[in-house]
Amino acid sequence: MFRNVAAISLHLIGPLQRKKAGTSLTRCLHQTLTMATRLQARRLDGIDHNPWVECTKMASEYDAVNLGQGFPDFPPPDFALQAFQLALSSDFMLNQYTKAFGYPPLTKILASFFGKLLGQEIDPLENVLVTVGAYGALFTAFQALVDEGDEVIIIEPFFDCYEPMTLMAGGHPVFVTLKPSPTQDGELDSASNWQLDPTELASKFTSRTKALILNTPNNPVGKVFSKAELELVANLCQQHDVICITDEVYQWLVYDGYQHTSIASLPGMWERTLTIGSAGKSFSATGWKVGWVLGPDSLVKHLRTVHQNSIYHCPTQGQAAVAQSFQHEQLHFGQPSSYFVQFPQAMQRCRDHMIRSLQSVGLKPVIPQGSYFFIADISDFKKKMPDLPGDEDEPYDRRFVKWMIKNKGLAAIPASIFYSRPHQKHFDHYIRFCFVKDESTLQAMDEKLQKWKEELRP
């Protein structure tokens, strides 16, 4: 139609005007067609908004103590820093490409280290893939194994990338919720009280279920799944021939005598499980962005196909530093000198400090069994000041976090972002804190809380 109109118009005018008009009409036609073209892929629909960006920006604008984002604000252990410095200065070939699926000394030590823990003979070439952080491992797994229309069971609250990664792969997320058990009056809740309903979980498995994603220790609640709970999940995965993608980046950060169990170590689960880990979380070096996935070749080979056609290769020097760090830990593993022993002990003290401090202003922390995080119940605030500024349909926890940043100088993350949209309104009375922080940060928090406490006095 556009071309017919252009031809008629050009026929009615002279040669010079026709040339100018033709150029103008062509440009107009091009702009019209360009504007009519959809720019973004449909797989991006509905996943463009990121509340992390908003919270981080506000924390910076109001000079708030940032207790929201999950990263340590203290250095990695000396042996890890020395390993990285050595990787930078020793062998100039570490500035070049290494093997596409992982720097050989790293894949070898990962196979050796985790093989003992999982009770498997792990082949460094077939059962290990090094990725750009655990995030990269997750994305690669979804792209490799989830197809159009496949269902993925997600246990909520969940790390917020699981849902968009499922959707981008063409999958359909199916949610099952951890539900807290009632507590005695005046008693703090514990992450161990947050349980799956076995009947509800079983009902989520259908003929279309391709995978279940497990996160233990869990972000944001800090729940460490018990062996009995893992056996429930394992039995259902085997019964329905479902893949388990298990995100275990916080496996070393377990407190109060609880034990982390990898579901891949249970009978019949190695063959259907991808176990994802993170050097950033293991060695307090989140900026290194070195992650990995362990599993049977029948699964990992498909991740390698995605990897070689997207990232292809991860930075060599970071991998060399992580390899050296694991070699150090292998020598000290299980001993008092082990970082994997010392680090959770230190973080438990930080956790306990933050829990005590937050209680002083009426926040009610849910005591975590593991991870960097805990959530705190803000129900009392919701009753006392229900009409905080915000959009009409904005969950209460998001409005509360903005109010706390602006008025109290403390930043947290609204817990509702870790839930599917239909369930957000049921869990908008929690906010998430990260306690893996330096002593100076905890002191700055205490100063803000002391001022808040004084404002509460009649």
Coordinates of C-alpha atoms in Angstrom, one line a residue:
M1 CA 0.0 0.0 0.0
F2 CA 2.8 2.4 1.0
R3 CA 4.6 1.8 -2.3
N4 CA 1.4 2.4 -4.5
V5 CA 0.8 5.8 -2.8
A6 CA 4.4 6.8 -3.3
A7 CA 4.3 5.9 -7.0
I8 CA 1.1 7.9 -7.6
S9 CA 2.4 10.9 -5.8
L10 CA 5.7 10.9 -7.7
H11 CA 3.9 10.7 -11.1
L12 CA 2.1 14.0 -10.5
I13 CA 5.1 16.2 -9.9
G14 CA 8.1 17.4 -12.0
P15 CA 11.6 15.6 -12.3
L16 CA 13.5 17.7 -9.7
Q17 CA 10.6 17.7 -7.2
R18 CA 10.1 14.0 -8.0
K19 CA 13.7 13.2 -7.0
K20 CA 13.5 15.2 -3.7
A21 CA 10.0 13.8 -2.9
G22 CA 11.1 10.3 -3.7
T23 CA 14.0 10.5 -1.2
S24 CA 11.6 12.0 1.4
L25 CA 9.0 9.4 0.8
T26 CA 11.5 6.6 0.9
R27 CA 12.8 7.8 4.3
C28 CA 9.3 8.1 5.6
L29 CA 8.4 4.6 4.4
H30 CA 11.6 3.3 6.1
Q31 CA 10.8 5.0 9.4
T32 CA 7.2 3.7 9.2
L33 CA 8.3 0.1 8.6
T34 CA 11.0 0.4 11.3
M35 CA 8.5 1.7 13.9
A36 CA 6.2 -1.1 13.0
T37 CA 8.9 -3.7 13.7
R38 CA 9.1 -5.2 17.2
L39 CA 12.6 -4.7 18.5
Q40 CA 12.8 -6.9 21.6
A41 CA 12.4 -10.7 21.5
R42 CA 9.1 -11.9 23.0
R43 CA 11.1 -13.9 25.6
L44 CA 12.0 -10.6 27.3
D45 CA 8.3 -9.7 27.9
G46 CA 7.6 -9.1 31.5
I47 CA 11.1 -9.6 32.8
D48 CA 12.7 -6.2 32.2
H49 CA 12.0 -4.6 35.6
N50 CA 14.7 -5.3 38.2
P51 CA 13.8 -4.1 41.8
W52 CA 17.5 -4.6 42.8
V53 CA 18.5 -1.6 40.7
E54 CA 15.9 0.6 42.3
C55 CA 16.9 -0.4 45.9
T56 CA 20.6 -0.1 45.2
K57 CA 20.1 3.4 43.7
M58 CA 18.0 4.6 46.6
A59 CA 20.6 3.3 49.1
S60 CA 23.3 5.3 47.4
E61 CA 21.2 8.4 47.1
Y62 CA 20.3 8.5 50.8
D63 CA 23.8 7.2 52.0
A64 CA 22.1 4.3 53.7
V65 CA 24.0 1.3 55.2
N66 CA 23.5 -1.3 52.5
L67 CA 22.4 -4.5 54.2
G68 CA 20.5 -5.6 51.1
Q69 CA 22.9 -6.8 48.5
G70 CA 24.5 -10.2 48.9
F71 CA 28.2 -9.7 48.9
P72 CA 31.0 -9.5 51.6
D73 CA 32.5 -6.1 52.1
F74 CA 35.7 -7.6 53.4
P75 CA 38.6 -9.2 51.5
P76 CA 38.9 -12.8 50.5
P77 CA 41.3 -15.0 52.6
D78 CA 45.0 -14.3 52.2
F79 CA 45.7 -17.6 50.4
A80 CA 43.0 -16.8 47.7
L81 CA 44.4 -13.3 47.2
Q82 CA 47.9 -14.7 46.9
A83 CA 46.7 -17.2 44.4
F84 CA 45.2 -14.5 42.2
Q85 CA 48.3 -12.4 42.4
L86 CA 50.4 -15.4 41.4
A87 CA 48.0 -16.1 38.5
L88 CA 48.6 -12.5 37.3
S89 CA 52.4 -12.5 37.6
S90 CA 53.7 -16.0 37.2
D91 CA 52.9 -17.6 33.8
F92 CA 52.3 -15.2 31.0
M93 CA 50.3 -17.9 29.2
L94 CA 47.5 -17.4 31.8
N95 CA 46.7 -14.2 29.8
Q96 CA 45.6 -16.4 26.9
Y97 CA 42.7 -18.8 26.3
T98 CA 42.5 -22.0 28.2
K99 CA 40.4 -25.1 27.5
A100 CA 36.8 -24.0 26.6
F101 CA 35.1 -26.1 29.3
G102 CA 37.5 -25.2 32.1
Y103 CA 41.1 -24.6 33.0
P104 CA 42.5 -28.2 33.4
P105 CA 44.0 -27.7 36.9
L106 CA 40.6 -26.3 38.1
T107 CA 38.4 -29.0 36.5
K108 CA 40.8 -31.6 38.0
I109 CA 40.7 -30.3 41.6
L110 CA 36.9 -29.8 41.4
A111 CA 36.5 -33.4 40.3
S112 CA 38.7 -34.6 43.1
F113 CA 37.3 -32.3 45.8
F114 CA 33.6 -32.9 45.1
G115 CA 34.0 -36.5 44.0
K116 CA 34.8 -37.4 47.6
L117 CA 31.8 -35.4 48.9
L118 CA 29.3 -36.8 46.4
G119 CA 30.7 -40.3 46.5
Q120 CA 31.3 -40.3 42.8
E121 CA 34.2 -40.9 40.4
I122 CA 34.1 -37.5 38.6
D123 CA 35.8 -37.2 35.3
P124 CA 37.2 -33.7 34.9
L125 CA 36.5 -33.7 31.1
E126 CA 33.0 -35.2 31.1
N127 CA 31.4 -34.3 34.4
V128 CA 32.7 -30.7 35.1
L129 CA 31.9 -27.4 33.3
V130 CA 33.4 -24.1 34.4
T131 CA 31.1 -21.1 33.9
V132 CA 30.9 -17.4 34.4
G133 CA 29.7 -17.6 38.0
A134 CA 26.9 -19.8 39.3
Y135 CA 24.6 -17.4 37.4
G136 CA 26.2 -18.6 34.2
A137 CA 25.8 -22.2 35.2
L138 CA 22.1 -21.7 35.8
F139 CA 21.5 -19.9 32.6
T140 CA 23.4 -22.5 30.6
A141 CA 21.4 -25.3 32.3
F142 CA 18.1 -23.8 31.5
Q143 CA 19.0 -23.1 27.9
A144 CA 20.4 -26.6 27.4
L145 CA 17.6 -28.6 29.0
V146 CA 14.3 -26.6 29.1
D147 CA 12.3 -26.6 25.9
E148 CA 9.1 -24.8 24.8
G149 CA 6.2 -25.9 27.0
D150 CA 8.3 -27.8 29.5
E151 CA 7.4 -27.3 33.2
V152 CA 10.0 -26.4 35.8
I153 CA 9.1 -26.7 39.5
I154 CA 10.4 -23.8 41.5
I155 CA 10.4 -23.8 45.3
E156 CA 9.5 -20.4 46.6
P157 CA 10.8 -18.1 48.0
F158 CA 13.4 -18.5 45.2
F159 CA 16.4 -16.7 44.0
D160 CA 14.8 -14.3 41.6
C161 CA 16.6 -15.4 38.4
Y162 CA 15.0 -18.8 38.3
E163 CA 11.6 -17.6 36.9
P164 CA 12.9 -15.4 34.1
M165 CA 15.5 -18.0 33.1
T166 CA 12.7 -20.6 32.8
L167 CA 10.6 -18.2 30.7
M168 CA 13.5 -17.2 28.5
A169 CA 14.0 -20.9 27.7
G170 CA 10.4 -21.2 26.7
G171 CA 9.5 -23.1 29.9
H172 CA 6.5 -22.8 32.2
P173 CA 7.3 -22.2 35.9
V174 CA 5.3 -24.1 38.4
F175 CA 5.6 -22.9 42.0
V176 CA 5.4 -24.7 45.3
T177 CA 5.7 -22.7 48.5
L178 CA 7.7 -23.3 51.7
K179 CA 5.2 -22.5 54.5
P180 CA 6.2 -21.4 58.0
S181 CA 4.9 -23.3 61.0
P182 CA 3.4 -21.3 63.9
T183 CA 5.7 -20.2 66.7
Q184 CA 5.2 -19.5 70.4
D185 CA 4.5 -15.9 71.3
G186 CA 7.7 -14.0 71.8
E187 CA 9.8 -16.8 70.1
L188 CA 11.7 -16.0 67.0
D189 CA 10.9 -18.0 63.9
S190 CA 13.5 -20.3 62.4
A191 CA 14.2 -21.2 58.8
S192 CA 13.9 -24.9 59.9
N193 CA 10.1 -24.2 60.5
W194 CA 9.6 -23.4 56.8
Q195 CA 8.5 -26.7 55.2
L196 CA 7.2 -28.1 52.0
D197 CA 3.8 -29.8 52.1
P198 CA 4.6 -33.3 50.6
T199 CA 1.1 -33.7 49.1
E200 CA 1.3 -30.2 47.5
L201 CA 4.8 -30.9 46.1
A202 CA 3.7 -34.3 44.6
S203 CA 0.7 -32.6 42.9
K204 CA 3.1 -30.3 41.0
F205 CA 4.6 -33.1 39.0
T206 CA 3.0 -33.8 35.7
S207 CA 3.8 -35.5 32.4
R208 CA 5.2 -32.1 31.3
T209 CA 7.6 -31.6 34.2
K210 CA 11.1 -31.4 32.9
A211 CA 13.1 -30.2 35.9
L212 CA 12.9 -29.1 39.5
I213 CA 15.2 -26.4 40.9
L214 CA 16.5 -26.8 44.4
N215 CA 18.4 -24.2 46.4
T216 CA 20.0 -25.3 49.6
P217 CA 21.0 -23.4 51.7
N218 CA 18.1 -21.3 50.5
N219 CA 18.2 -17.6 49.5
P220 CA 16.4 -15.7 51.0
V221 CA 15.2 -17.7 54.0
G222 CA 18.5 -19.5 54.9
K223 CA 16.8 -22.9 55.1
V224 CA 19.0 -25.9 54.9
F225 CA 17.0 -28.8 53.5
S226 CA 17.1 -31.9 55.8
K227 CA 18.1 -35.3 54.4
A228 CA 14.4 -36.4 54.8
E229 CA 13.2 -33.4 52.8
L230 CA 15.8 -34.1 50.1
E231 CA 14.7 -37.8 50.0
L232 CA 11.1 -36.6 49.4
V233 CA 12.3 -34.5 46.4
A234 CA 14.6 -37.2 45.1
N235 CA 11.9 -39.9 45.2
L236 CA 9.5 -37.7 43.2
C237 CA 12.2 -36.8 40.7
Q238 CA 12.9 -40.4 40.1
Q239 CA 9.3 -41.5 40.0
H240 CA 8.5 -38.9 37.3
D241 CA 11.9 -39.0 35.5
V242 CA 12.6 -35.3 36.3
I243 CA 16.0 -33.5 36.2
C244 CA 17.1 -31.8 39.4
I245 CA 19.1 -28.6 39.1
T246 CA 20.5 -27.9 42.5
D247 CA 22.0 -24.5 43.4
E248 CA 24.4 -25.1 46.3
V249 CA 26.5 -21.9 46.3
Y250 CA 26.1 -21.5 50.1
Q251 CA 27.0 -25.0 51.0
W252 CA 29.9 -24.0 53.3
L253 CA 27.9 -21.4 55.1
V254 CA 25.8 -23.6 57.5
Y255 CA 25.3 -22.7 61.2
D256 CA 24.3 -24.0 64.6
G257 CA 25.5 -27.6 63.9
Y258 CA 23.3 -28.1 60.8
Q259 CA 24.7 -30.2 58.0
H260 CA 24.5 -29.6 54.3
T261 CA 23.6 -32.6 52.2
S262 CA 23.9 -32.6 48.4
I263 CA 20.9 -34.2 46.7
A264 CA 23.3 -35.7 44.1
S265 CA 24.8 -37.9 46.8
L266 CA 21.5 -39.7 47.4
P267 CA 20.9 -43.1 45.8
G268 CA 19.8 -42.8 42.1
M269 CA 20.3 -39.0 42.0
W270 CA 23.7 -38.4 40.5
E271 CA 22.4 -39.6 37.1
R272 CA 19.7 -36.9 37.0
T273 CA 21.2 -34.0 38.9
L274 CA 23.2 -30.9 38.0
T275 CA 25.1 -29.5 41.1
I276 CA 26.0 -25.8 40.8
G277 CA 28.7 -24.1 42.9
S278 CA 30.4 -20.8 43.2
A279 CA 34.0 -19.7 43.9
G280 CA 32.6 -16.2 44.7
K281 CA 30.6 -17.6 47.6
S282 CA 33.2 -20.2 48.6
F283 CA 36.1 -17.8 48.9
S284 CA 34.3 -14.4 49.5
A285 CA 35.3 -13.2 46.0
T286 CA 32.0 -12.6 44.2
G287 CA 33.7 -10.4 41.6
W288 CA 35.8 -13.2 40.3
K289 CA 32.7 -14.7 38.7
V290 CA 33.9 -18.3 38.6
G291 CA 31.3 -21.0 38.9
W292 CA 30.8 -24.6 37.9
V293 CA 28.3 -27.3 37.3
L294 CA 28.9 -31.0 38.1
G295 CA 26.8 -33.9 36.7
P296 CA 26.6 -36.9 34.5
D297 CA 27.9 -36.5 30.9
S298 CA 24.5 -37.3 29.6
L299 CA 23.3 -33.9 31.0
V300 CA 26.6 -31.9 31.0
K301 CA 27.3 -32.5 27.3
H302 CA 24.2 -30.4 26.4
L303 CA 25.4 -27.6 28.6
R304 CA 28.8 -27.8 26.8
T305 CA 26.9 -27.2 23.5
V306 CA 25.3 -24.0 24.9
H307 CA 28.6 -22.9 26.4
Q308 CA 30.7 -23.4 23.3
N309 CA 28.1 -21.4 21.3
S310 CA 27.8 -18.5 23.7
I311 CA 30.5 -17.8 26.3
Y312 CA 32.9 -20.4 24.9
H313 CA 35.6 -19.6 27.5
C314 CA 35.9 -18.1 31.0
P315 CA 38.8 -15.9 32.0
T316 CA 41.9 -18.0 32.7
Q317 CA 43.5 -16.2 35.6
G318 CA 40.5 -16.3 37.8
Q319 CA 40.2 -20.0 37.2
A320 CA 43.9 -20.5 38.0
A321 CA 43.4 -18.6 41.3
V322 CA 40.3 -20.8 42.2
A323 CA 42.2 -24.0 41.4
Q324 CA 45.0 -22.9 43.7
S325 CA 42.5 -22.0 46.5
F326 CA 40.8 -25.4 46.3
Q327 CA 44.2 -27.1 46.5
H328 CA 44.9 -25.1 49.7
E329 CA 41.5 -26.1 51.1
Q330 CA 42.0 -29.8 50.2
L331 CA 45.1 -29.9 52.4
H332 CA 43.2 -28.3 55.4
F333 CA 39.7 -29.7 54.8
G334 CA 37.8 -30.5 58.0
Q335 CA 40.6 -29.1 60.2
P336 CA 40.4 -25.9 62.3
S337 CA 42.7 -24.2 59.8
S338 CA 40.2 -24.7 57.0
Y339 CA 38.6 -21.6 55.6
F340 CA 35.4 -23.6 55.1
V341 CA 35.5 -24.2 58.9
Q342 CA 36.5 -20.7 60.0
F343 CA 34.3 -18.7 57.6
P344 CA 30.9 -20.0 58.8
Q345 CA 32.0 -19.6 62.4
A346 CA 32.8 -15.9 61.8
M347 CA 29.6 -15.4 59.8
Q348 CA 27.5 -17.0 62.6
R349 CA 28.8 -14.3 64.9
C350 CA 27.8 -11.6 62.4
R351 CA 24.4 -13.2 62.0
D352 CA 23.8 -13.2 65.7
H353 CA 25.0 -9.6 66.1
M354 CA 22.6 -8.4 63.4
I355 CA 19.6 -10.4 64.7
R356 CA 20.1 -8.9 68.2
S357 CA 20.4 -5.4 66.8
L358 CA 17.4 -5.5 64.5
Q359 CA 15.2 -6.9 67.3
S360 CA 15.8 -3.7 69.3
V361 CA 13.5 -1.7 67.0
G362 CA 10.8 -4.3 66.6
L363 CA 11.9 -6.2 63.6
K364 CA 11.5 -10.0 64.0
P365 CA 14.3 -12.0 62.2
V366 CA 13.7 -15.6 61.1
I367 CA 16.9 -17.3 62.2
P368 CA 18.7 -18.8 59.2
Q369 CA 20.3 -22.3 59.2
G370 CA 22.7 -21.2 56.4
S371 CA 23.6 -18.8 53.5
Y372 CA 24.3 -15.0 53.6
F373 CA 20.8 -14.0 54.5
F374 CA 17.8 -14.0 56.7
I375 CA 14.4 -12.4 56.4
A376 CA 12.7 -10.3 59.1
D377 CA 9.0 -10.1 59.9
I378 CA 7.6 -6.6 59.7
S379 CA 4.0 -7.5 60.5
D380 CA 3.9 -5.2 63.5
F381 CA 4.9 -2.2 61.3
K382 CA 2.3 -3.1 58.8
K383 CA -0.4 -2.9 61.5
K384 CA 1.0 0.4 63.0
M385 CA 1.6 2.2 59.7
P386 CA -0.2 0.5 56.9
D387 CA -0.5 3.5 54.6
L388 CA 3.1 4.1 53.6
P389 CA 3.7 6.0 50.4
G390 CA 3.8 3.9 47.2
D391 CA 1.8 2.8 44.2
E392 CA -1.7 1.4 44.8
D393 CA -0.8 -2.2 44.0
E394 CA 2.8 -2.0 45.4
P395 CA 3.4 -4.8 48.0
Y396 CA 3.9 -3.5 51.5
D397 CA 7.4 -4.7 51.9
R398 CA 8.6 -2.6 48.9
R399 CA 7.0 0.5 50.4
F400 CA 8.5 -0.3 53.8
V401 CA 12.0 -0.8 52.4
K402 CA 11.8 2.6 50.6
W403 CA 10.6 4.2 53.8
M404 CA 13.4 2.6 55.8
I405 CA 16.1 3.8 53.4
K406 CA 14.8 7.4 53.3
N407 CA 13.9 7.7 57.0
K408 CA 16.2 5.3 58.9
G409 CA 19.3 5.1 56.6
L410 CA 19.2 1.3 56.4
A411 CA 18.7 -0.7 53.1
A412 CA 17.2 -4.1 52.8
I413 CA 15.5 -6.1 50.0
P414 CA 11.7 -6.7 49.9
A415 CA 11.1 -10.4 50.2
S416 CA 8.1 -10.4 47.9
I417 CA 10.4 -10.2 44.9
F418 CA 11.4 -13.8 45.7
Y419 CA 7.8 -15.0 45.1
S420 CA 5.6 -15.6 42.1
R421 CA 3.2 -12.7 41.4
P422 CA 0.1 -14.5 42.7
H423 CA 1.8 -15.2 46.0
Q424 CA 3.6 -11.9 46.6
K425 CA 0.7 -10.4 48.6
H426 CA 0.8 -13.3 51.0
F427 CA 4.5 -12.7 51.9
D428 CA 4.8 -8.9 51.7
H429 CA 5.5 -8.7 55.5
Y430 CA 9.1 -9.8 55.3
I431 CA 12.3 -8.1 54.2
R432 CA 15.7 -9.6 53.5
F433 CA 19.0 -8.7 55.2
C434 CA 22.6 -9.8 54.3
F435 CA 24.7 -10.3 57.4
V436 CA 28.0 -11.2 55.6
K437 CA 29.4 -7.8 56.4
D438 CA 32.5 -6.3 57.9
E439 CA 32.6 -5.2 61.6
S440 CA 32.6 -1.5 60.5
T441 CA 29.4 -2.1 58.5
L442 CA 27.7 -3.7 61.5
Q443 CA 28.8 -0.8 63.7
A444 CA 27.3 1.7 61.2
M445 CA 24.1 -0.3 61.3
D446 CA 24.1 -0.2 65.1
E447 CA 24.4 3.6 65.0
K448 CA 21.4 3.9 62.7
L449 CA 19.4 1.5 64.9
Q450 CA 20.3 3.3 68.1
K451 CA 18.9 6.5 66.6
W452 CA 15.8 4.7 65.5
K453 CA 15.4 3.2 68.9
E454 CA 15.6 6.6 70.5
E455 CA 12.9 7.9 68.2
L456 CA 10.6 5.1 69.4
R457 CA 10.8 6.2 73.0
P458 CA 7.6 8.0 74.3

